[in-house]
PDB file of C-alpha atoms in Angstrom:
ATOM      1  CA  MET A   1     -90.950 -20.525 -85.677  1.00 81.00           C
ATOM      2  CA  LEU A   2     -88.921 -18.737 -88.393  1.00 93.00           C
ATOM      3  CA  LEU A   3     -89.816 -15.204 -89.492  1.00 86.00           C
ATOM      4  CA  GLN A   4     -89.199 -13.713 -92.925  1.00 91.00           C
ATOM      5  CA  GLY A   5     -85.498 -13.524 -93.759  1.00 91.00           C
ATOM      6  CA  GLU A   6     -84.478 -15.945 -91.001  1.00 92.00           C
ATOM      7  CA  ARG A   7     -82.807 -19.335 -91.308  1.00 95.00           C
ATOM      8  CA  LEU A   8     -81.961 -22.219 -88.998  1.00 95.00           C
ATOM      9  CA  ASP A   9     -78.210 -22.953 -88.829  1.00 95.00           C
ATOM     10  CA  LYS A  10     -76.321 -25.699 -87.038  1.00 94.00           C
ATOM     11  CA  VAL A  11     -74.004 -24.788 -84.172  1.00 94.00           C
ATOM     12  CA  ALA A  12     -70.493 -26.033 -84.958  1.00 90.00           C
ATOM     13  CA  GLY A  13     -69.516 -29.179 -83.093  1.00 89.00           C
ATOM     14  CA  SER A  14     -72.997 -29.887 -81.728  1.00 92.00           C
ATOM     15  CA  ASN A  15     -76.472 -31.129 -82.563  1.00 94.00           C
ATOM     16  CA  LEU A  16     -77.952 -27.743 -81.685  1.00 97.00           C
ATOM     17  CA  SER A  17     -79.589 -25.280 -84.082  1.00 97.00           C
ATOM     18  CA  ILE A  18     -79.707 -21.479 -83.990  1.00 97.00           C
ATOM     19  CA  ILE A  19     -82.005 -18.954 -85.652  1.00 96.00           C
ATOM     20  CA  GLN A  20     -80.053 -16.368 -87.652  1.00 95.00           C
ATOM     21  CA  SER A  21     -80.654 -13.619 -90.196  1.00 93.00           C
ATOM     22  CA  ASP A  22     -78.507 -11.596 -92.549  1.00 87.00           C
ATOM     23  CA  GLN A  23     -80.201  -8.518 -91.097  1.00 85.00           C
ATOM     24  CA  THR A  24     -78.651  -9.148 -87.674  1.00 86.00           C
ATOM     25  CA  PHE A  25     -75.192 -10.108 -86.465  1.00 80.00           C
ATOM     26  CA  ALA A  26     -74.627 -13.829 -87.133  1.00 85.00           C
ATOM     27  CA  TYR A  27     -72.262 -15.830 -84.945  1.00 88.00           C
ATOM     28  CA  SER A  28     -68.622 -16.370 -85.889  1.00 89.00           C
ATOM     29  CA  ILE A  29     -65.607 -18.334 -84.680  1.00 94.00           C
ATOM     30  CA  ASP A  30     -64.930 -16.108 -81.670  1.00 94.00           C
ATOM     31  CA  ALA A  31     -68.295 -16.784 -80.001  1.00 95.00           C
ATOM     32  CA  VAL A  32     -67.930 -20.566 -80.276  1.00 96.00           C
ATOM     33  CA  LEU A  33     -64.357 -20.427 -79.001  1.00 96.00           C
ATOM     34  CA  LEU A  34     -65.514 -18.415 -75.977  1.00 97.00           C
ATOM     35  CA  GLY A  35     -68.183 -21.002 -75.223  1.00 96.00           C
ATOM     36  CA  ARG A  36     -65.559 -23.750 -75.314  1.00 96.00           C
ATOM     37  CA  PHE A  37     -62.869 -21.749 -73.434  1.00 96.00           C
ATOM     38  CA  ALA A  38     -64.804 -20.531 -70.395  1.00 98.00           C
ATOM     39  CA  TYR A  39     -64.780 -22.443 -67.115  1.00 96.00           C
ATOM     40  CA  VAL A  40     -68.176 -23.997 -66.377  1.00 96.00           C
ATOM     41  CA  PRO A  41     -69.589 -25.758 -63.319  1.00 95.00           C
ATOM     42  CA  ILE A  42     -70.505 -29.179 -64.716  1.00 93.00           C
ATOM     43  CA  GLN A  43     -73.480 -30.406 -62.670  1.00 92.00           C
ATOM     44  CA  LYS A  44     -75.062 -27.349 -61.075  1.00 93.00           C
ATOM     45  CA  GLY A  45     -74.631 -23.615 -60.684  1.00 97.00           C
ATOM     46  CA  ARG A  46     -75.532 -20.488 -62.649  1.00 98.00           C
ATOM     47  CA  ILE A  47     -73.963 -18.954 -65.752  1.00 98.00           C
ATOM     48  CA  LEU A  48     -74.597 -15.499 -67.213  1.00 98.00           C
ATOM     49  CA  ASP A  49     -73.850 -14.496 -70.820  1.00 98.00           C
ATOM     50  CA  LEU A  50     -73.846 -10.741 -71.433  1.00 97.00           C
ATOM     51  CA  CYS A  51     -74.386  -9.154 -74.878  1.00 95.00           C
ATOM     52  CA  SER A  52     -75.776 -12.545 -75.836  1.00 95.00           C
ATOM     53  CA  GLY A  53     -77.159 -11.667 -79.263  1.00 93.00           C
ATOM     54  CA  ASN A  54     -79.176 -14.571 -80.669  1.00 94.00           C
ATOM     55  CA  GLY A  55     -77.825 -16.889 -77.954  1.00 96.00           C
ATOM     56  CA  ILE A  56     -74.836 -18.602 -79.547  1.00 96.00           C
ATOM     57  CA  VAL A  57     -72.498 -18.592 -76.519  1.00 97.00           C
ATOM     58  CA  GLY A  58     -75.264 -19.845 -74.245  1.00 97.00           C
ATOM     59  CA  LEU A  59     -76.020 -22.688 -76.660  1.00 97.00           C
ATOM     60  CA  VAL A  60     -72.382 -23.783 -76.750  1.00 97.00           C
ATOM     61  CA  LEU A  61     -72.211 -23.632 -72.949  1.00 97.00           C
ATOM     62  CA  SER A  62     -75.411 -25.678 -72.596  1.00 97.00           C
ATOM     63  CA  ALA A  63     -73.696 -28.639 -74.247  1.00 95.00           C
ATOM     64  CA  ARG A  64     -70.941 -28.558 -71.595  1.00 95.00           C
ATOM     65  CA  THR A  65     -72.903 -28.167 -68.368  1.00 97.00           C
ATOM     66  CA  LYS A  66     -76.182 -28.800 -66.581  1.00 97.00           C
ATOM     67  CA  ALA A  67     -75.981 -25.398 -64.878  1.00 98.00           C
ATOM     68  CA  LEU A  68     -78.722 -22.829 -65.424  1.00 98.00           C
ATOM     69  CA  ILE A  69     -77.810 -20.242 -68.077  1.00 98.00           C
ATOM     70  CA  ASP A  70     -79.171 -16.686 -68.338  1.00 98.00           C
ATOM     71  CA  LEU A  71     -78.692 -14.633 -71.512  1.00 98.00           C
ATOM     72  CA  VAL A  72     -78.810 -10.821 -71.477  1.00 98.00           C
ATOM     73  CA  GLU A  73     -79.365  -8.884 -74.720  1.00 96.00           C
ATOM     74  CA  VAL A  74     -80.487  -5.271 -75.159  1.00 93.00           C
ATOM     75  CA  GLN A  75     -81.872  -5.618 -78.709  1.00 92.00           C
ATOM     76  CA  ALA A  76     -85.449  -6.907 -78.646  1.00 94.00           C
ATOM     77  CA  ARG A  77     -85.216  -8.653 -82.021  1.00 93.00           C
ATOM     78  CA  LEU A  78     -82.117 -10.654 -81.041  1.00 94.00           C
ATOM     79  CA  HIS A  79     -83.691 -11.463 -77.677  1.00 96.00           C
ATOM     80  CA  ASP A  80     -86.755 -12.800 -79.505  1.00 96.00           C
ATOM     81  CA  MET A  81     -84.561 -14.875 -81.821  1.00 96.00           C
ATOM     82  CA  ALA A  82     -82.764 -16.306 -78.781  1.00 97.00           C
ATOM     83  CA  GLU A  83     -86.059 -17.197 -77.087  1.00 98.00           C
ATOM     84  CA  ARG A  84     -87.238 -19.070 -80.174  1.00 97.00           C
ATOM     85  CA  THR A  85     -83.844 -20.765 -80.529  1.00 97.00           C
ATOM     86  CA  ILE A  86     -84.159 -21.986 -76.935  1.00 98.00           C
ATOM     87  CA  ARG A  87     -87.532 -23.519 -77.770  1.00 98.00           C
ATOM     88  CA  VAL A  88     -86.230 -25.094 -80.993  1.00 97.00           C
ATOM     89  CA  ASN A  89     -83.594 -26.911 -78.944  1.00 98.00           C
ATOM     90  CA  GLN A  90     -85.976 -27.725 -76.068  1.00 98.00           C
ATOM     91  CA  LEU A  91     -83.714 -25.956 -73.573  1.00 98.00           C
ATOM     92  CA  GLU A  92     -86.433 -23.992 -71.733  1.00 98.00           C
ATOM     93  CA  LYS A  93     -85.597 -25.653 -68.396  1.00 98.00           C
ATOM     94  CA  GLN A  94     -81.914 -24.704 -68.628  1.00 98.00           C
ATOM     95  CA  VAL A  95     -81.566 -21.491 -70.665  1.00 98.00           C
ATOM     96  CA  THR A  96     -83.439 -18.190 -70.205  1.00 98.00           C
ATOM     97  CA  SER A  97     -83.180 -15.093 -72.398  1.00 98.00           C
ATOM     98  CA  LEU A  98     -83.576 -11.676 -70.732  1.00 98.00           C
ATOM     99  CA  CYS A  99     -83.880  -8.313 -72.479  1.00 98.00           C
ATOM    100  CA  PHE A 100     -82.282  -5.331 -70.747  1.00 96.00           C
ATOM    101  CA  ASP A 101     -79.288  -3.003 -70.927  1.00 95.00           C
ATOM    102  CA  VAL A 102     -76.044  -4.395 -69.494  1.00 96.00           C
ATOM    103  CA  LYS A 103     -75.640  -1.081 -67.680  1.00 95.00           C
ATOM    104  CA  ASP A 104     -78.854  -1.901 -65.766  1.00 96.00           C
ATOM    105  CA  THR A 105     -77.591  -5.253 -64.480  1.00 97.00           C
ATOM    106  CA  LYS A 106     -77.794  -4.125 -60.856  1.00 97.00           C
ATOM    107  CA  ASN A 107     -81.521  -3.415 -61.280  1.00 97.00           C
ATOM    108  CA  ASN A 108     -82.284  -6.757 -62.899  1.00 98.00           C
ATOM    109  CA  LEU A 109     -80.059  -9.452 -61.373  1.00 98.00           C
ATOM    110  CA  ALA A 110     -79.082 -10.470 -57.862  1.00 98.00           C
ATOM    111  CA  HIS A 111     -75.621  -9.523 -56.603  1.00 98.00           C
ATOM    112  CA  SER A 112     -72.953 -12.273 -56.421  1.00 98.00           C
ATOM    113  CA  SER A 113     -75.279 -14.943 -57.811  1.00 98.00           C
ATOM    114  CA  TYR A 114     -73.352 -16.454 -60.753  1.00 98.00           C
ATOM    115  CA  ASP A 115     -70.465 -18.917 -60.947  1.00 98.00           C
ATOM    116  CA  THR A 116     -69.410 -17.869 -64.449  1.00 98.00           C
ATOM    117  CA  VAL A 117     -70.029 -14.801 -66.595  1.00 98.00           C
ATOM    118  CA  THR A 118     -69.151 -14.756 -70.296  1.00 98.00           C
ATOM    119  CA  CYS A 119     -69.263 -11.997 -72.876  1.00 97.00           C
ATOM    120  CA  ASN A 120     -68.468 -11.477 -76.551  1.00 94.00           C
ATOM    121  CA  PRO A 121     -68.772  -7.672 -76.390  1.00 92.00           C
ATOM    122  CA  PRO A 122     -68.849  -5.067 -79.157  1.00 82.00           C
ATOM    123  CA  TYR A 123     -65.264  -4.839 -80.391  1.00 63.00           C
ATOM    124  CA  PHE A 124     -64.942  -1.315 -81.753  1.00 58.00           C
ATOM    125  CA  GLN A 125     -64.690   1.846 -79.707  1.00 60.00           C
ATOM    126  CA  LEU A 126     -66.629   4.862 -80.900  1.00 55.00           C
ATOM    127  CA  GLY A 127     -64.854   7.035 -83.410  1.00 62.00           C
ATOM    128  CA  GLY A 128     -65.136   7.647 -87.119  1.00 49.00           C
ATOM    129  CA  ASN A 129     -68.394   7.118 -88.958  1.00 45.00           C
ATOM    130  CA  LYS A 130     -68.378   3.446 -89.914  1.00 49.00           C
ATOM    131  CA  GLN A 131     -71.178   2.565 -87.543  1.00 45.00           C
ATOM    132  CA  VAL A 132     -73.647   5.036 -89.053  1.00 48.00           C
ATOM    133  CA  LYS A 133     -73.303   3.280 -92.415  1.00 49.00           C
ATOM    134  CA  GLU A 134     -74.497  -0.038 -90.989  1.00 51.00           C
ATOM    135  CA  GLN A 135     -77.939  -1.266 -89.964  1.00 53.00           C
ATOM    136  CA  ARG A 136     -78.662  -0.491 -86.329  1.00 51.00           C
ATOM    137  CA  ALA A 137     -78.670  -4.165 -85.293  1.00 49.00           C
ATOM    138  CA  LEU A 138     -75.223  -4.710 -86.789  1.00 49.00           C
ATOM    139  CA  SER A 139     -73.884  -1.407 -85.495  1.00 50.00           C
ATOM    140  CA  VAL A 140     -74.850  -2.094 -81.869  1.00 46.00           C
ATOM    141  CA  ALA A 141     -73.287  -5.562 -82.061  1.00 48.00           C
ATOM    142  CA  ARG A 142     -69.993  -4.301 -83.486  1.00 50.00           C
ATOM    143  CA  HIS A 143     -69.511  -0.881 -81.883  1.00 43.00           C
ATOM    144  CA  GLU A 144     -69.633   0.351 -78.298  1.00 47.00           C
ATOM    145  CA  LEU A 145     -72.922   2.195 -78.821  1.00 53.00           C
ATOM    146  CA  ALA A 146     -75.021   0.448 -76.174  1.00 58.00           C
ATOM    147  CA  CYS A 147     -72.240  -0.593 -73.793  1.00 82.00           C
ATOM    148  CA  THR A 148     -68.471  -0.405 -73.400  1.00 92.00           C
ATOM    149  CA  LEU A 149     -65.896  -2.933 -72.261  1.00 95.00           C
ATOM    150  CA  ALA A 150     -65.884  -1.213 -68.866  1.00 95.00           C
ATOM    151  CA  ASP A 151     -69.686  -1.609 -68.605  1.00 95.00           C
ATOM    152  CA  VAL A 152     -69.389  -5.328 -69.346  1.00 97.00           C
ATOM    153  CA  VAL A 153     -66.661  -5.976 -66.769  1.00 97.00           C
ATOM    154  CA  GLN A 154     -68.474  -3.962 -64.102  1.00 97.00           C
ATOM    155  CA  ALA A 155     -71.677  -5.909 -64.729  1.00 98.00           C
ATOM    156  CA  GLY A 156     -69.789  -9.186 -64.645  1.00 98.00           C
ATOM    157  CA  SER A 157     -68.066  -8.335 -61.379  1.00 98.00           C
ATOM    158  CA  TYR A 158     -71.407  -7.370 -59.798  1.00 98.00           C
ATOM    159  CA  ALA A 159     -73.056 -10.641 -60.869  1.00 98.00           C
ATOM    160  CA  LEU A 160     -70.172 -12.976 -59.980  1.00 98.00           C
ATOM    161  CA  LYS A 161     -69.758 -14.822 -56.713  1.00 98.00           C
ATOM    162  CA  TYR A 162     -66.411 -14.465 -54.960  1.00 98.00           C
ATOM    163  CA  GLY A 163     -64.135 -16.917 -56.775  1.00 98.00           C
ATOM    164  CA  GLY A 164     -66.356 -16.866 -59.879  1.00 98.00           C
ATOM    165  CA  LYS A 165     -64.972 -16.610 -63.404  1.00 98.00           C
ATOM    166  CA  LEU A 166     -65.345 -13.877 -66.029  1.00 98.00           C
ATOM    167  CA  ALA A 167     -64.435 -15.002 -69.562  1.00 98.00           C
ATOM    168  CA  LEU A 168     -64.181 -12.572 -72.487  1.00 98.00           C
ATOM    169  CA  VAL A 169     -63.306 -12.793 -76.175  1.00 97.00           C
ATOM    170  CA  HIS A 170     -62.023  -9.684 -77.935  1.00 96.00           C
ATOM    171  CA  ARG A 171     -59.509  -8.245 -80.370  1.00 95.00           C
ATOM    172  CA  PRO A 172     -55.848  -8.483 -79.248  1.00 96.00           C
ATOM    173  CA  GLU A 173     -55.444  -4.716 -79.558  1.00 95.00           C
ATOM    174  CA  ARG A 174     -57.868  -4.349 -76.639  1.00 95.00           C
ATOM    175  CA  LEU A 175     -55.983  -6.745 -74.353  1.00 97.00           C
ATOM    176  CA  ALA A 176     -54.442  -3.982 -72.246  1.00 97.00           C
ATOM    177  CA  ASP A 177     -57.922  -2.527 -71.707  1.00 96.00           C
ATOM    178  CA  MET A 178     -59.286  -5.968 -70.757  1.00 97.00           C
ATOM    179  CA  LEU A 179     -56.585  -6.498 -68.140  1.00 98.00           C
ATOM    180  CA  GLU A 180     -56.997  -2.990 -66.741  1.00 98.00           C
ATOM    181  CA  GLU A 181     -60.793  -3.154 -66.488  1.00 97.00           C
ATOM    182  CA  MET A 182     -60.709  -6.575 -64.824  1.00 98.00           C
ATOM    183  CA  ARG A 183     -58.309  -5.456 -62.117  1.00 98.00           C
ATOM    184  CA  LYS A 184     -60.334  -2.286 -61.513  1.00 98.00           C
ATOM    185  CA  CYS A 185     -63.284  -4.557 -60.697  1.00 98.00           C
ATOM    186  CA  ASN A 186     -61.414  -7.019 -58.434  1.00 98.00           C
ATOM    187  CA  ILE A 187     -61.155  -9.663 -61.149  1.00 98.00           C
ATOM    188  CA  GLU A 188     -57.660 -11.098 -61.446  1.00 98.00           C
ATOM    189  CA  PRO A 189     -56.691 -12.247 -64.977  1.00 98.00           C
ATOM    190  CA  LYS A 190     -55.773 -15.940 -64.790  1.00 98.00           C
ATOM    191  CA  ARG A 191     -55.948 -17.539 -68.275  1.00 98.00           C
ATOM    192  CA  LEU A 192     -55.019 -16.082 -71.662  1.00 98.00           C
ATOM    193  CA  ARG A 193     -55.128 -17.593 -75.155  1.00 98.00           C
ATOM    194  CA  PHE A 194     -54.460 -16.102 -78.584  1.00 98.00           C
ATOM    195  CA  CYS A 195     -56.010 -17.349 -81.807  1.00 98.00           C
ATOM    196  CA  HIS A 196     -54.161 -16.855 -85.115  1.00 98.00           C
ATOM    197  CA  PRO A 197     -55.671 -17.279 -88.591  1.00 96.00           C
ATOM    198  CA  ARG A 198     -52.372 -18.877 -89.709  1.00 96.00           C
ATOM    199  CA  GLY A 199     -49.123 -19.779 -88.002  1.00 94.00           C
ATOM    200  CA  GLU A 200     -47.206 -16.868 -89.492  1.00 95.00           C
ATOM    201  CA  ALA A 201     -50.001 -14.315 -88.937  1.00 97.00           C
ATOM    202  CA  ASN A 202     -50.600 -12.024 -85.997  1.00 98.00           C
ATOM    203  CA  ALA A 203     -53.332 -13.067 -83.578  1.00 98.00           C
ATOM    204  CA  ASN A 204     -56.806 -11.723 -84.394  1.00 97.00           C
ATOM    205  CA  ILE A 205     -58.719 -13.160 -81.410  1.00 97.00           C
ATOM    206  CA  VAL A 206     -57.843 -13.162 -77.717  1.00 98.00           C
ATOM    207  CA  LEU A 207     -59.588 -15.129 -74.967  1.00 98.00           C
ATOM    208  CA  LEU A 208     -59.164 -13.989 -71.369  1.00 98.00           C
ATOM    209  CA  GLU A 209     -60.568 -15.404 -68.145  1.00 98.00           C
ATOM    210  CA  GLY A 210     -60.264 -13.907 -64.689  1.00 98.00           C
ATOM    211  CA  THR A 211     -61.273 -14.880 -61.158  1.00 98.00           C
ATOM    212  CA  LYS A 212     -63.151 -12.510 -58.846  1.00 98.00           C
ATOM    213  CA  GLY A 213     -60.924 -11.968 -55.823  1.00 98.00           C
ATOM    214  CA  GLY A 214     -58.258 -14.257 -57.301  1.00 98.00           C
ATOM    215  CA  LYS A 215     -54.550 -14.164 -56.539  1.00 97.00           C
ATOM    216  CA  PRO A 216     -52.084 -12.873 -59.181  1.00 97.00           C
ATOM    217  CA  GLY A 217     -50.757 -15.420 -61.657  1.00 98.00           C
ATOM    218  CA  LEU A 218     -51.600 -15.373 -65.366  1.00 98.00           C
ATOM    219  CA  VAL A 219     -51.163 -18.500 -67.516  1.00 98.00           C
ATOM    220  CA  CYS A 220     -50.715 -17.962 -71.258  1.00 98.00           C
ATOM    221  CA  GLU A 221     -52.079 -21.100 -72.917  1.00 98.00           C
ATOM    222  CA  PRO A 222     -50.751 -22.475 -76.237  1.00 97.00           C
ATOM    223  CA  PRO A 223     -51.919 -20.439 -79.240  1.00 97.00           C
ATOM    224  CA  LEU A 224     -54.703 -21.790 -81.435  1.00 98.00           C
ATOM    225  CA  ILE A 225     -53.956 -21.743 -85.178  1.00 98.00           C
ATOM    226  CA  VAL A 226     -57.014 -21.896 -87.455  1.00 97.00           C
ATOM    227  CA  TYR A 227     -55.555 -22.715 -90.885  1.00 96.00           C
ATOM    228  CA  ASN A 228     -52.627 -24.751 -92.161  1.00 94.00           C
ATOM    229  CA  GLU A 229     -52.459 -23.708 -95.805  1.00 88.00           C
ATOM    230  CA  ASP A 230     -56.106 -24.109 -96.929  1.00 88.00           C
ATOM    231  CA  GLU A 231     -57.271 -26.608 -94.304  1.00 95.00           C
ATOM    232  CA  TYR A 232     -58.286 -26.304 -90.684  1.00 96.00           C
ATOM    233  CA  THR A 233     -55.557 -27.449 -88.320  1.00 97.00           C
ATOM    234  CA  PRO A 234     -56.227 -30.581 -86.227  1.00 95.00           C
ATOM    235  CA  ALA A 235     -56.126 -28.432 -83.069  1.00 95.00           C
ATOM    236  CA  PHE A 236     -58.770 -26.068 -84.416  1.00 96.00           C
ATOM    237  CA  GLN A 237     -60.968 -28.942 -85.571  1.00 95.00           C
ATOM    238  CA  ARG A 238     -60.829 -30.424 -82.052  1.00 93.00           C
ATOM    239  CA  GLU A 239     -61.620 -27.079 -80.432  1.00 92.00           C
ATOM    240  CA  TYR A 240     -64.287 -25.845 -82.849  1.00 92.00           C
ATOM    241  CA  PHE A 241     -65.913 -28.996 -84.213  1.00 89.00           C
ATOM    242  CA  GLY A 242     -65.097 -31.468 -81.425  1.00 79.00           C
ATOM    243  CA  ARG A 243     -63.371 -33.776 -83.913  1.00 69.00           C
TER     244      ARG A 243
END
């Protein structure tokens, strides 16, 4: 099941396992927080995770719902890792990994067919030369080489039912772009949460959820603080580890 250079890691706050490699982008706090933040239909429905990588967000979501979950990843190696991770966790009846470009969503998925769409997109806009110094797998995951924030929101809006939810995790400096792109695509921002490494530090993660065709009215939820001195805060332990 594991290929050379791969390992099997536990997913925080669950009994699930995930195949990872130092040669590809491994999951971090933001992906798990997105999986715990997003609205999910509990008993039935359909969920779509874009830019799914090795499947971390879909795994976290699978522990919260019985809905069917589709993962979309453009990189064949990460798609393969996600497929094997699904089998490791015996989730074949609930979770499916698909391999295609987010920009080709209209050619691969039915219109208005999902209740929830999630995405942990590439954070960095093109510019400078940092991405050319990284391995291709890492570069595509971190930089807007294969898709942009606008591509993600457009794909999400196409796939969502009217009243469906689009949940994103990103860097706070891109919040204005997130709000603008959502409204361009008839998705009204409804829930916002900032995550801070420490109480006195600026936020370094932002979670945003919008409703397709929703009415205006944005709720800013209490901030999540990760560390208190050198220990995780009780709030973070509840959110991340389920403790």
